[in-house]
PDB file of C-alpha atoms and ligand atoms in Angstrom:
ATOM      1  CA  MET A   1     -20.269 -13.435 -14.279  1.00  0.00           C
ATOM      2  CA  SER A   2     -17.837 -16.066 -16.161  1.00  0.00           C
ATOM      3  CA  ALA A   3     -14.737 -14.461 -17.590  1.00  0.00           C
ATOM      4  CA  THR A   4     -16.120 -15.063 -20.959  1.00  0.00           C
ATOM      5  CA  SER A   5     -19.182 -12.981 -21.470  1.00  0.00           C
ATOM      6  CA  ARG A   6     -17.557 -10.183 -19.400  1.00  0.00           C
ATOM      7  CA  LEU A   7     -17.576  -7.164 -21.259  1.00  0.00           C
ATOM      8  CA  SER A   8     -14.032  -4.953 -21.164  1.00  0.00           C
ATOM      9  CA  PRO A   9     -13.434  -3.075 -18.293  1.00  0.00           C
ATOM     10  CA  ILE A  10     -13.960   0.634 -17.516  1.00  0.00           C
ATOM     11  CA  ILE A  11     -10.209   2.048 -17.145  1.00  0.00           C
ATOM     12  CA  ALA A  12      -9.931   5.205 -14.739  1.00  0.00           C
ATOM     13  CA  PRO A  13      -6.353   6.216 -14.498  1.00  0.00           C
ATOM     14  CA  SER A  14      -5.664   8.283 -11.035  1.00  0.00           C
ATOM     15  CA  LEU A  15      -4.327  11.714 -11.097  1.00  0.00           C
ATOM     16  CA  LEU A  16      -2.834  11.357  -7.962  1.00  0.00           C
ATOM     17  CA  ALA A  17       0.230   9.596  -9.626  1.00  0.00           C
ATOM     18  CA  ALA A  18       0.388  11.969 -11.827  1.00  0.00           C
ATOM     19  CA  ASP A  19       3.282  14.500 -12.377  1.00  0.00           C
ATOM     20  CA  PHE A  20       1.283  17.492 -10.547  1.00  0.00           C
ATOM     21  CA  GLY A  21       3.963  20.220 -12.754  1.00  0.00           C
ATOM     22  CA  ARG A  22       2.339  18.844 -15.477  1.00  0.00           C
ATOM     23  CA  LEU A  23      -1.266  18.432 -15.208  1.00  0.00           C
ATOM     24  CA  ARG A  24      -2.932  19.043 -18.570  1.00  0.00           C
ATOM     25  CA  GLU A  25      -0.184  17.082 -20.332  1.00  0.00           C
ATOM     26  CA  GLU A  26      -0.520  13.808 -18.098  1.00  0.00           C
ATOM     27  CA  VAL A  27      -4.382  14.355 -18.702  1.00  0.00           C
ATOM     28  CA  ALA A  28      -3.774  14.526 -22.118  1.00  0.00           C
ATOM     29  CA  ALA A  29      -1.767  11.216 -22.705  1.00  0.00           C
ATOM     30  CA  VAL A  30      -3.893   8.942 -20.552  1.00  0.00           C
ATOM     31  CA  GLU A  31      -7.017  10.218 -22.771  1.00  0.00           C
ATOM     32  CA  ARG A  32      -4.658   9.638 -26.011  1.00  0.00           C
ATOM     33  CA  GLY A  33      -3.566   5.840 -24.262  1.00  0.00           C
ATOM     34  CA  GLY A  34      -7.240   4.986 -24.235  1.00  0.00           C
ATOM     35  CA  ALA A  35      -8.564   5.864 -20.567  1.00  0.00           C
ATOM     36  CA  HIS A  36     -12.311   5.985 -20.381  1.00  0.00           C
ATOM     37  CA  TRP A  37     -12.613   8.085 -17.263  1.00  0.00           C
ATOM     38  CA  LEU A  38     -10.350  10.364 -14.899  1.00  0.00           C
ATOM     39  CA  HIS A  39     -10.214   9.358 -11.293  1.00  0.00           C
ATOM     40  CA  LEU A  40      -9.804  12.232  -9.180  1.00  0.00           C
ATOM     41  CA  ASP A  41      -8.870  11.576  -5.407  1.00  0.00           C
ATOM     42  CA  VAL A  42      -9.499  14.304  -3.163  1.00  0.00           C
ATOM     43  CA  MET A  43      -7.733  14.892  -0.014  1.00  0.00           C
ATOM     44  CA  ASP A  44      -8.118  16.596   3.099  1.00  0.00           C
ATOM     45  CA  GLY A  45      -5.546  15.492   5.583  1.00  0.00           C
ATOM     46  CA  HIS A  46      -8.067  14.650   8.093  1.00  0.00           C
ATOM     47  CA  PHE A  47     -11.061  12.161   6.981  1.00  0.00           C
ATOM     48  CA  VAL A  48      -7.588  10.442   5.399  1.00  0.00           C
ATOM     49  CA  PRO A  49      -4.297  11.139   6.363  1.00  0.00           C
ATOM     50  CA  ASN A  50      -3.020  13.355   3.259  1.00  0.00           C
ATOM     51  CA  ILE A  51      -3.900  16.433   1.363  1.00  0.00           C
ATOM     52  CA  SER A  52      -4.077  16.111  -2.295  1.00  0.00           C
ATOM     53  CA  PHE A  53      -6.288  18.737  -4.271  1.00  0.00           C
ATOM     54  CA  GLY A  54      -9.695  20.475  -4.730  1.00  0.00           C
ATOM     55  CA  ALA A  55     -12.291  21.882  -6.927  1.00  0.00           C
ATOM     56  CA  LEU A  56     -10.277  24.280  -8.117  1.00  0.00           C
ATOM     57  CA  VAL A  57      -7.966  21.446 -10.144  1.00  0.00           C
ATOM     58  CA  LEU A  58     -10.872  19.982 -11.282  1.00  0.00           C
ATOM     59  CA  LYS A  59     -12.306  23.279 -12.980  1.00  0.00           C
ATOM     60  CA  ALA A  60      -8.654  23.984 -14.465  1.00  0.00           C
ATOM     61  CA  LEU A  61      -8.507  20.378 -16.190  1.00  0.00           C
ATOM     62  CA  ARG A  62     -12.164  20.524 -17.282  1.00  0.00           C
ATOM     63  CA  PRO A  63     -11.321  22.297 -20.842  1.00  0.00           C
ATOM     64  CA  HIS A  64      -8.805  20.400 -21.434  1.00  0.00           C
ATOM     65  CA  THR A  65      -9.950  17.209 -22.164  1.00  0.00           C
ATOM     66  CA  GLN A  66     -13.258  14.952 -22.621  1.00  0.00           C
ATOM     67  CA  LEU A  67     -12.837  12.101 -20.340  1.00  0.00           C
ATOM     68  CA  ALA A  68     -15.410  12.093 -17.665  1.00  0.00           C
ATOM     69  CA  PHE A  69     -14.265  13.421 -14.064  1.00  0.00           C
ATOM     70  CA  ASP A  70     -14.658  10.266 -11.161  1.00  0.00           C
ATOM     71  CA  VAL A  71     -14.509  12.344  -8.095  1.00  0.00           C
ATOM     72  CA  HIS A  72     -13.732  10.335  -5.070  1.00  0.00           C
ATOM     73  CA  LEU A  73     -13.929  12.517  -2.062  1.00  0.00           C
ATOM     74  CA  MET A  74     -12.088  11.650   0.852  1.00  0.00           C
ATOM     75  CA  ILE A  75     -13.005  14.358   3.021  1.00  0.00           C
ATOM     76  CA  ALA A  76     -15.404  14.964   6.077  1.00  0.00           C
ATOM     77  CA  PRO A  77     -17.637  16.302   5.776  1.00  0.00           C
ATOM     78  CA  ALA A  78     -18.496  16.150   2.207  1.00  0.00           C
ATOM     79  CA  ASP A  79     -21.733  17.759   1.816  1.00  0.00           C
ATOM     80  CA  PRO A  80     -21.009  21.278   1.951  1.00  0.00           C
ATOM     81  CA  TYR A  81     -18.771  21.091  -1.091  1.00  0.00           C
ATOM     82  CA  LEU A  82     -20.468  19.102  -3.107  1.00  0.00           C
ATOM     83  CA  ALA A  83     -22.156  21.800  -5.454  1.00  0.00           C
ATOM     84  CA  ASP A  84     -18.522  23.016  -5.345  1.00  0.00           C
ATOM     85  CA  PHE A  85     -17.325  19.926  -7.384  1.00  0.00           C
ATOM     86  CA  ALA A  86     -20.299  19.756  -9.601  1.00  0.00           C
ATOM     87  CA  LYS A  87     -20.040  23.647 -10.797  1.00  0.00           C
ATOM     88  CA  ALA A  88     -16.467  22.597 -11.138  1.00  0.00           C
ATOM     89  CA  GLY A  89     -17.126  19.863 -13.330  1.00  0.00           C
ATOM     90  CA  ALA A  90     -17.240  16.475 -11.844  1.00  0.00           C
ATOM     91  CA  ASP A  91     -19.529  13.760 -13.666  1.00  0.00           C
ATOM     92  CA  HIS A  92     -19.628  11.554 -10.589  1.00  0.00           C
ATOM     93  CA  VAL A  93     -19.147  12.481  -7.017  1.00  0.00           C
ATOM     94  CA  SER A  94     -18.375   9.374  -4.603  1.00  0.00           C
ATOM     95  CA  VAL A  95     -18.690  10.019  -0.858  1.00  0.00           C
ATOM     96  CA  HIS A  96     -17.113   7.709   1.731  1.00  0.00           C
ATOM     97  CA  VAL A  97     -19.806   5.507   3.991  1.00  0.00           C
ATOM     98  CA  GLU A  98     -17.788   6.646   6.970  1.00  0.00           C
ATOM     99  CA  ALA A  99     -17.636  10.304   6.138  1.00  0.00           C
ATOM    100  CA  GLY A 100     -20.602  11.368   8.106  1.00  0.00           C
ATOM    101  CA  PRO A 101     -23.696  10.434   9.514  1.00  0.00           C
ATOM    102  CA  HIS A 102     -26.204  11.737   6.419  1.00  0.00           C
ATOM    103  CA  LEU A 103     -25.006   9.035   3.416  1.00  0.00           C
ATOM    104  CA  HIS A 104     -28.260   9.107   1.908  1.00  0.00           C
ATOM    105  CA  ARG A 105     -29.073  12.586   2.203  1.00  0.00           C
ATOM    106  CA  SER A 106     -25.109  12.901   0.533  1.00  0.00           C
ATOM    107  CA  LEU A 107     -26.604  10.898  -1.796  1.00  0.00           C
ATOM    108  CA  GLN A 108     -29.436  12.685  -2.932  1.00  0.00           C
ATOM    109  CA  THR A 109     -27.482  15.869  -3.203  1.00  0.00           C
ATOM    110  CA  ILE A 110     -25.011  14.366  -5.478  1.00  0.00           C
ATOM    111  CA  ARG A 111     -28.331  13.328  -7.569  1.00  0.00           C
ATOM    112  CA  ASP A 112     -29.945  16.555  -7.341  1.00  0.00           C
ATOM    113  CA  LEU A 113     -26.715  18.039  -8.250  1.00  0.00           C
ATOM    114  CA  GLY A 114     -27.202  15.843 -11.732  1.00  0.00           C
ATOM    115  CA  LEU A 115     -24.047  14.016 -10.839  1.00  0.00           C
ATOM    116  CA  LYS A 116     -24.012   9.952 -10.671  1.00  0.00           C
ATOM    117  CA  ALA A 117     -23.739   9.339  -7.186  1.00  0.00           C
ATOM    118  CA  GLY A 118     -21.339   6.740  -5.858  1.00  0.00           C
ATOM    119  CA  VAL A 119     -20.199   5.158  -2.428  1.00  0.00           C
ATOM    120  CA  ALA A 120     -17.050   4.527  -1.535  1.00  0.00           C
ATOM    121  CA  ILE A 121     -15.966   1.904   1.086  1.00  0.00           C
ATOM    122  CA  ASN A 122     -13.026   1.292   3.396  1.00  0.00           C
ATOM    123  CA  PRO A 123     -11.550  -1.882   4.036  1.00  0.00           C
ATOM    124  CA  ALA A 124     -12.910  -2.942   6.976  1.00  0.00           C
ATOM    125  CA  THR A 125     -16.418  -1.470   6.131  1.00  0.00           C
ATOM    126  CA  PRO A 126     -18.820  -4.160   5.418  1.00  0.00           C
ATOM    127  CA  ALA A 127     -20.698  -4.504   2.043  1.00  0.00           C
ATOM    128  CA  GLU A 128     -23.706  -4.269   3.947  1.00  0.00           C
ATOM    129  CA  SER A 129     -23.540  -0.805   5.064  1.00  0.00           C
ATOM    130  CA  VAL A 130     -24.672  -0.058   1.705  1.00  0.00           C
ATOM    131  CA  ARG A 131     -27.441  -1.883   0.970  1.00  0.00           C
ATOM    132  CA  HIS A 132     -30.349   0.461   2.347  1.00  0.00           C
ATOM    133  CA  VAL A 133     -29.392   3.187  -0.448  1.00  0.00           C
ATOM    134  CA  LEU A 134     -28.523   1.122  -3.477  1.00  0.00           C
ATOM    135  CA  ASP A 135     -31.720   2.547  -5.391  1.00  0.00           C
ATOM    136  CA  LEU A 136     -29.740   6.120  -5.125  1.00  0.00           C
ATOM    137  CA  VAL A 137     -26.147   4.814  -5.984  1.00  0.00           C
ATOM    138  CA  ASP A 138     -24.693   4.355  -9.385  1.00  0.00           C
ATOM    139  CA  ILE A 139     -21.644   3.337  -8.473  1.00  0.00           C
ATOM    140  CA  ILE A 140     -19.673   1.365  -5.713  1.00  0.00           C
ATOM    141  CA  ASN A 141     -15.919   2.379  -5.249  1.00  0.00           C
ATOM    142  CA  VAL A 142     -14.930  -0.974  -3.111  1.00  0.00           C
ATOM    143  CA  MET A 143     -11.164   0.127  -1.697  1.00  0.00           C
ATOM    144  CA  THR A 144      -8.827  -2.689  -1.919  1.00  0.00           C
ATOM    145  CA  VAL A 145      -5.900  -0.300  -0.301  1.00  0.00           C
ATOM    146  CA  ASN A 146      -6.672   2.164   2.579  1.00  0.00           C
ATOM    147  CA  PRO A 147      -7.327   5.297   1.477  1.00  0.00           C
ATOM    148  CA  GLY A 148      -5.238   8.216   1.678  1.00  0.00           C
ATOM    149  CA  PHE A 149      -2.157   7.130  -0.150  1.00  0.00           C
ATOM    150  CA  GLY A 150      -1.316   5.429  -3.708  1.00  0.00           C
ATOM    151  CA  GLY A 151       1.450   3.002  -4.704  1.00  0.00           C
ATOM    152  CA  GLN A 152      -0.146   0.238  -2.071  1.00  0.00           C
ATOM    153  CA  SER A 153      -0.661  -3.813  -2.274  1.00  0.00           C
ATOM    154  CA  PHE A 154      -3.848  -4.815  -3.217  1.00  0.00           C
ATOM    155  CA  LEU A 155      -5.895  -5.954  -0.564  1.00  0.00           C
ATOM    156  CA  ASP A 156      -7.211  -9.790  -1.357  1.00  0.00           C
ATOM    157  CA  SER A 157      -9.436  -9.957   1.715  1.00  0.00           C
ATOM    158  CA  GLN A 158     -11.741  -7.085  -0.457  1.00  0.00           C
ATOM    159  CA  LEU A 159     -12.519  -9.911  -3.100  1.00  0.00           C
ATOM    160  CA  SER A 160     -15.379 -11.163  -1.089  1.00  0.00           C
ATOM    161  CA  LYS A 161     -16.734  -8.098  -0.401  1.00  0.00           C
ATOM    162  CA  ILE A 162     -16.730  -7.466  -4.250  1.00  0.00           C
ATOM    163  CA  ALA A 163     -18.827 -10.747  -4.892  1.00  0.00           C
ATOM    164  CA  GLU A 164     -20.890  -9.866  -2.091  1.00  0.00           C
ATOM    165  CA  LEU A 165     -21.716  -6.490  -3.624  1.00  0.00           C
ATOM    166  CA  ARG A 166     -22.171  -7.765  -7.222  1.00  0.00           C
ATOM    167  CA  ARG A 167     -24.931 -10.067  -5.593  1.00  0.00           C
ATOM    168  CA  MET A 168     -26.852  -7.471  -3.966  1.00  0.00           C
ATOM    169  CA  ILE A 169     -26.694  -5.336  -6.936  1.00  0.00           C
ATOM    170  CA  THR A 170     -28.025  -8.482  -9.447  1.00  0.00           C
ATOM    171  CA  GLU A 171     -30.978  -8.777  -6.700  1.00  0.00           C
ATOM    172  CA  THR A 172     -31.878  -4.674  -7.134  1.00  0.00           C
ATOM    173  CA  GLY A 173     -31.746  -5.173 -11.255  1.00  0.00           C
ATOM    174  CA  ARG A 174     -30.191  -1.701 -11.210  1.00  0.00           C
ATOM    175  CA  GLU A 175     -26.854  -1.366 -13.064  1.00  0.00           C
ATOM    176  CA  ILE A 176     -24.193  -0.063 -10.636  1.00  0.00           C
ATOM    177  CA  ARG A 177     -20.510  -0.245 -11.376  1.00  0.00           C
ATOM    178  CA  ILE A 178     -18.478  -1.874  -8.978  1.00  0.00           C
ATOM    179  CA  GLU A 179     -14.709   0.243  -8.692  1.00  0.00           C
ATOM    180  CA  THR A 180     -12.087  -1.501  -7.320  1.00  0.00           C
ATOM    181  CA  ASP A 181      -9.541   1.089  -6.106  1.00  0.00           C
ATOM    182  CA  GLY A 182      -5.813   0.840  -4.789  1.00  0.00           C
ATOM    183  CA  GLY A 183      -3.185  -1.783  -5.471  1.00  0.00           C
ATOM    184  CA  ILE A 184      -4.627  -2.331  -9.272  1.00  0.00           C
ATOM    185  CA  ASP A 185      -2.190  -3.859 -11.594  1.00  0.00           C
ATOM    186  CA  PRO A 186      -2.509  -6.365 -14.358  1.00  0.00           C
ATOM    187  CA  ALA A 187      -1.758  -9.141 -11.655  1.00  0.00           C
ATOM    188  CA  SER A 188      -4.411  -8.014  -8.974  1.00  0.00           C
ATOM    189  CA  ALA A 189      -6.927  -6.711 -11.980  1.00  0.00           C
ATOM    190  CA  PRO A 190      -8.160 -10.252 -13.044  1.00  0.00           C
ATOM    191  CA  ARG A 191      -8.783 -10.917  -9.719  1.00  0.00           C
ATOM    192  CA  ALA A 192     -11.051  -8.232  -9.058  1.00  0.00           C
ATOM    193  CA  LEU A 193     -13.155  -8.618 -11.895  1.00  0.00           C
ATOM    194  CA  ASN A 194     -13.511 -11.955 -11.931  1.00  0.00           C
ATOM    195  CA  ALA A 195     -15.123 -11.072  -8.299  1.00  0.00           C
ATOM    196  CA  GLY A 196     -17.691  -8.646  -9.755  1.00  0.00           C
ATOM    197  CA  ALA A 197     -15.571  -5.450 -10.534  1.00  0.00           C
ATOM    198  CA  ASP A 198     -16.177  -3.472 -13.987  1.00  0.00           C
ATOM    199  CA  VAL A 199     -14.335  -0.670 -13.214  1.00  0.00           C
ATOM    200  CA  LEU A 200     -10.128  -0.624 -12.602  1.00  0.00           C
ATOM    201  CA  ILE A 201      -9.102   2.672 -11.112  1.00  0.00           C
ATOM    202  CA  ALA A 202      -5.072   2.237 -11.396  1.00  0.00           C
ATOM    203  CA  GLY A 203      -2.475   5.399 -10.170  1.00  0.00           C
ATOM    204  CA  SER A 204       1.089   3.969 -10.119  1.00  0.00           C
ATOM    205  CA  ALA A 205       0.117   0.893 -12.468  1.00  0.00           C
ATOM    206  CA  ILE A 206      -0.351   3.903 -15.338  1.00  0.00           C
ATOM    207  CA  PHE A 207       1.294   7.301 -14.420  1.00  0.00           C
ATOM    208  CA  GLY A 208       3.944   5.144 -12.851  1.00  0.00           C
ATOM    209  CA  LYS A 209       5.139   3.363 -16.318  1.00  0.00           C
ATOM    210  CA  PRO A 210       6.763   5.000 -19.076  1.00  0.00           C
ATOM    211  CA  ASP A 211       4.050   4.489 -21.677  1.00  0.00           C
ATOM    212  CA  TYR A 212       0.556   5.200 -20.542  1.00  0.00           C
ATOM    213  CA  ALA A 213      -1.162   3.479 -23.546  1.00  0.00           C
ATOM    214  CA  ALA A 214       0.624   0.291 -23.361  1.00  0.00           C
ATOM    215  CA  ALA A 215      -0.257   0.300 -19.188  1.00  0.00           C
ATOM    216  CA  ILE A 216      -3.770   0.903 -20.063  1.00  0.00           C
ATOM    217  CA  ALA A 217      -4.041  -1.438 -22.496  1.00  0.00           C
ATOM    218  CA  ALA A 218      -2.692  -3.728 -20.472  1.00  0.00           C
ATOM    219  CA  LEU A 219      -4.931  -3.419 -17.943  1.00  0.00           C
ATOM    220  CA  ARG A 220      -8.315  -3.663 -20.408  1.00  0.00           C
ATOM    221  CA  ALA A 221      -6.425  -7.045 -21.380  1.00  0.00           C
ATOM    222  CA  SER A 222      -6.348  -8.388 -18.080  1.00  0.00           C
ATOM    223  CA  GLY A 223     -10.400  -8.355 -17.775  1.00  0.00           C
TER     224      GLY A 223
HETATM  225  C1  LIG B 301      -6.357   5.793  -2.596  1.00  0.00           C
HETATM  226  C2  LIG B 301      -6.931   6.699  -4.000  1.00  0.00           C
HETATM  227  C3  LIG B 301      -6.440   5.684  -5.136  1.00  0.00           C
HETATM  228  C4  LIG B 301      -5.094   5.469  -5.632  1.00  0.00           C
HETATM  229  C5  LIG B 301      -4.762   4.717  -6.260  1.00  0.00           C
HETATM  230  O1  LIG B 301      -6.804   6.327  -1.757  1.00  0.00           O
HETATM  231  O2  LIG B 301      -8.227   6.639  -3.166  1.00  0.00           O
HETATM  232  O3  LIG B 301      -6.853   5.830  -6.091  1.00  0.00           O
HETATM  233  O4  LIG B 301      -4.793   6.765  -6.597  1.00  0.00           O
HETATM  234  O5  LIG B 301      -3.678   4.188  -6.737  1.00  0.00           O
HETATM  235  P1  LIG B 301      -2.632   2.920  -6.823  1.00  0.00           P
HETATM  236  O6  LIG B 301      -3.135   2.385  -8.250  1.00  0.00           O
HETATM  237  O7  LIG B 301      -1.416   3.708  -7.354  1.00  0.00           O
HETATM  238  O8  LIG B 301      -2.597   2.351  -5.898  1.00  0.00           O
HETATM  239 ZN1  LIG B 302      -9.554   6.799  -5.677  1.00  0.00          ZN
END
């Protein structure tokens, strides 16, 4: 994918870096600022060493925004909660390859709920781990930090994985988005996009800035 032919990337602010005392206003501000999706990081203190929020927070925000809810489940097990997230207003749900033994079943369940199905991959997990479920996947979330916390540095070691996944996707002929999640800012974003990502998830680089619209524009321009 050359830099010249590339379409402008999807920008998905990660709510994890927002002011939790003002969630509704924070979501409205990124929506006004030009975000395409809202990325929601659900953490259970078990699969990852941190706890964030669950389906109730999605449900509370759902009436207040048109943004697609891109839900990243860092929970194990995930299957018992998939219907709850669908009911709460998720549009896309991603489960981790590492979160359970039955990834294929989880992805089928997400599709049966009428949602876009995503799979997230930790930094140490190879691209090959998703090859045999690509027929069920709409989104691949390549973790470019260890999951659990915002504000970490982008892992350059993941660029070759993004490129490998892009080649695998091209072979399938299916339209599958590649998200890069963690440490994305205007310096790291072009590297991820050049490797083949087309969705930029960013927490600190948007909610940590005084002007969200300018921060989103800077990320979009980096593509
Ligand atoms: C980390 C989350 C990310 C995180 C990104 O576990 O999956 O979505 O919020 O935060 P930044 O952009 O600050 O690295
Ligand atoms: Zn995430």
